[in-house]
Amino acid sequence: MTMDHALPETLTIRFPKGAAAPSPEAEAGIDRAAAVLRAGGLVAIPTETVYGLAGLALLPAAVERIFIAKGRASTNPLIVHVDSVAMARSLASHWPESAERIATACWPGPVTVVVPKGAHVPDEVTARGPTVAIRCPDQPVTRRLIEKLGAPLAAPSANRSLRLSPTTAAHVLESLGARVDLILDAGPCGCGIESTVVDCTVSPPVILRPGPLSAAALAAALGEPQAVAIAPQAESDGPARSPGQSTRHYAPLTPVEVVDSSAERVAMLLREGKRVGWLTTRGADPTTRRIASSPDVVVVPMPEDPAAHAAMLYAVLHAIDKRSLDTIVIDAPPDTDAWRAIRDRLARAAAPAPADGDADGD
Ligand code: AMP
Ligand code: MG
């Protein structure tokens, strides 16, 4: 499918959770998106985590277009989005008990299971690997779209490779522009960070990427308190060992520093004549307020609750990245399970850019 437009159309679709059926207008918008996808086009879709850049997962030409639109390395596999556990099973050559437990307990929701791939799943989707990553998003517009298509959607985050993920339709338009054919706008994403990815091909299952669903929640879903391990690279700065785990990822253009003593670091940068953005949960502290009186600092008070923090993190980074500041300083979050996903994303945002441009994240 060739793109004959300058910029994609954005359709606003309201289909509130819990509503029995979409309005006729919403239904018509979802039909338009289905038609674009059936023709091999790309549609930006809302999910509860971040906006996705979707194409038909079983159509190799559409999948290839996703990689081109993002500038994504072909070695980095895509997550396949389904509307049901039944559709997920149809994509796997073997459906492990752990995947069944997680899917039954947590879907629709922000957790992706990695399982052995079915023979009909194109190699392009899985980066030629033997496994496929699958999730069912908790977003009624997108689930309805998949249900209408009767087919799964491959959908990585709807941004150019290595950049910040989009949590609004406006972020998608800014990052991808005419590289996407249509944008479905269902408002800001609720979770705001990418799904938890769990490898269910090993026992016990291993968290490859921390996300909104914590290790404790997964262990509860699996029914055995110890039954989930965390991949060492999920929180380290070391070299990537699993696909898509590039160290630098989810990054604004402005350099990011994640530090324990953020007030001291900000004060030092200001003394050096730098212009600084400061994301802090200690906005009300007298020291913060004193430093904040400098015209060279933009202070963004962040919530102390991890879910609320995650929900606004990327939107804040998108906004502050436009201020042409020298550095963004961010409070290091607590080293606890509840903050693990945010710590992971911030560590990747702060990692140095690869000298050879050879990162495989997106
Ligand atoms: P995203 O780019 O946010 O859609 O997330 C895709 C990520 O899911 C990749 O970067 C990998 O980290 C992970 N992933 C997808 N497919 C697989 C797979 N088959 N095995 C392991 N991890 C996968
Ligand atoms: Mg991504």
Tab-separated table of N, CA and C and ligand atoms in Angstrom, residues 50 70 72 76-79 81 112 114-115 125-126 131-133 155-157 165 194-195 197 208-209 242-245 249-250 360-362, ligand 1:
chain	number	residue	atom	x	y	z
A	50	VAL	N	1.038	2.120	25.996
A	50	VAL	CA	1.419	3.265	25.152
A	50	VAL	C	0.710	3.067	23.816
A	70	LYS	N	9.336	2.736	11.729
A	70	LYS	CA	9.979	3.043	13.006
A	70	LYS	C	11.488	3.243	12.872
A	72	ARG	N	13.285	0.580	12.886
A	72	ARG	CA	13.595	-0.404	13.914
A	72	ARG	C	14.457	-1.522	13.342
A	76	ASN	N	14.820	-6.980	16.322
A	76	ASN	CA	14.024	-6.686	17.512
A	76	ASN	C	12.574	-7.120	17.271
A	77	PRO	N	12.126	-8.210	17.909
A	77	PRO	CA	10.804	-8.765	17.592
A	77	PRO	C	9.656	-7.880	18.054
A	78	LEU	N	8.473	-8.115	17.461
A	78	LEU	CA	7.286	-7.312	17.778
A	78	LEU	C	6.346	-8.074	18.711
A	79	ILE	N	5.553	-7.328	19.441
A	79	ILE	CA	4.504	-7.944	20.257
A	79	ILE	C	3.239	-8.052	19.412
A	81	HIS	N	-0.783	-8.451	19.217
A	81	HIS	CA	-1.933	-8.116	20.058
A	81	HIS	C	-3.154	-8.922	19.635
A	112	THR	N	2.760	-9.217	28.659
A	112	THR	CA	3.006	-9.933	27.404
A	112	THR	C	3.638	-11.273	27.731
A	114	VAL	N	5.727	-14.617	26.307
A	114	VAL	CA	6.553	-15.143	25.214
A	114	VAL	C	6.390	-16.659	25.206
A	115	VAL	N	5.943	-17.198	24.050
A	115	VAL	CA	5.640	-18.640	23.932
A	115	VAL	C	6.233	-19.160	22.613
A	125	VAL	N	7.936	-11.085	12.229
A	125	VAL	CA	7.352	-10.666	13.513
A	125	VAL	C	8.273	-11.024	14.667
A	126	THR	N	8.884	-12.197	14.578
A	126	THR	CA	9.624	-12.731	15.719
A	126	THR	C	11.128	-12.540	15.571
A	131	THR	N	10.202	-18.015	19.087
A	131	THR	CA	9.135	-17.665	20.044
A	131	THR	C	8.379	-16.429	19.571
A	132	VAL	N	7.160	-16.277	20.086
A	132	VAL	CA	6.366	-15.093	19.755
A	132	VAL	C	5.848	-14.462	21.051
A	133	ALA	N	5.851	-13.134	21.086
A	133	ALA	CA	5.372	-12.386	22.261
A	133	ALA	C	3.933	-11.942	21.982
A	155	ALA	N	2.202	-4.849	16.922
A	155	ALA	CA	2.210	-3.421	17.262
A	155	ALA	C	3.282	-3.090	18.287
A	156	PRO	N	4.426	-2.590	17.823
A	156	PRO	CA	5.389	-1.994	18.755
A	156	PRO	C	4.922	-0.581	19.084
A	157	SER	N	5.618	0.095	19.959
A	157	SER	CA	5.228	1.460	20.304
A	157	SER	C	5.324	2.359	19.060
A	165	SER	N	8.361	6.547	24.036
A	165	SER	CA	7.085	5.983	23.589
A	165	SER	C	5.990	7.040	23.683
A	194	GLU	N	5.461	0.710	28.916
A	194	GLU	CA	5.272	-0.502	28.132
A	194	GLU	C	5.004	-1.711	29.029
A	195	SER	N	4.367	-2.722	28.397
A	195	SER	CA	3.936	-3.915	29.151
A	195	SER	C	5.102	-4.668	29.798
A	197	VAL	N	7.048	-7.965	30.106
A	197	VAL	CA	7.231	-9.090	29.173
A	197	VAL	C	7.747	-10.292	29.969
A	208	LEU	N	11.371	-10.578	31.295
A	208	LEU	CA	12.400	-10.028	30.401
A	208	LEU	C	12.411	-8.505	30.440
A	209	ARG	N	11.214	-7.937	30.671
A	209	ARG	CA	11.121	-6.479	30.757
A	209	ARG	C	10.126	-6.150	31.864
A	242	SER	N	18.986	-10.268	25.489
A	242	SER	CA	17.754	-10.707	24.840
A	242	SER	C	17.311	-9.620	23.868
A	243	PRO	N	16.550	-9.984	22.835
A	243	PRO	CA	16.205	-8.988	21.822
A	243	PRO	C	15.456	-7.819	22.432
A	244	GLY	N	15.697	-6.649	21.910
A	244	GLY	CA	14.932	-5.489	22.354
A	244	GLY	C	15.356	-4.946	23.694
A	245	GLN	N	16.454	-5.430	24.234
A	245	GLN	CA	16.866	-4.954	25.550
A	245	GLN	C	18.051	-4.001	25.421
A	249	HIS	N	17.272	3.553	25.337
A	249	HIS	CA	15.927	3.257	24.864
A	249	HIS	C	15.050	4.279	25.544
A	250	TYR	N	13.851	4.482	25.058
A	250	TYR	CA	12.886	5.316	25.767
A	250	TYR	C	13.494	6.677	26.138
A	360	ASP	N	19.379	-1.793	19.314
A	360	ASP	CA	18.275	-2.518	18.684
A	360	ASP	C	16.959	-2.275	19.383
A	361	GLY	N	16.891	-1.257	20.194
A	361	GLY	CA	15.637	-0.992	20.887
A	361	GLY	C	14.667	-0.240	20.006
A	362	ASP	N	13.598	0.252	20.587
A	362	ASP	CA	12.707	1.074	19.775
A	362	ASP	C	11.951	2.042	20.634
B	1	AMP	P1	7.644	-2.932	22.179
B	1	AMP	O1	8.722	-2.466	21.295
B	1	AMP	O2	7.358	-2.047	23.337
B	1	AMP	O3	6.430	-3.355	21.452
B	1	AMP	O4	8.162	-4.252	22.878
B	1	AMP	C1	8.701	-5.281	22.164
B	1	AMP	C2	9.629	-5.946	23.086
B	1	AMP	O5	9.079	-7.188	23.493
B	1	AMP	C3	10.910	-6.313	22.408
B	1	AMP	O6	11.753	-5.212	22.374
B	1	AMP	C4	11.398	-7.453	23.264
B	1	AMP	O7	12.039	-6.929	24.413
B	1	AMP	C5	10.114	-8.118	23.667
B	1	AMP	N1	9.863	-9.266	22.806
B	1	AMP	C6	9.059	-9.311	21.732
B	1	AMP	N2	9.078	-10.537	21.165
B	1	AMP	C7	9.911	-11.283	21.924
B	1	AMP	C8	10.358	-12.630	21.858
B	1	AMP	N3	9.926	-13.481	20.931
B	1	AMP	N4	11.235	-13.034	22.801
B	1	AMP	C9	11.660	-12.194	23.765
B	1	AMP	N5	11.282	-10.912	23.876
B	1	AMP	C10	10.419	-10.462	22.966
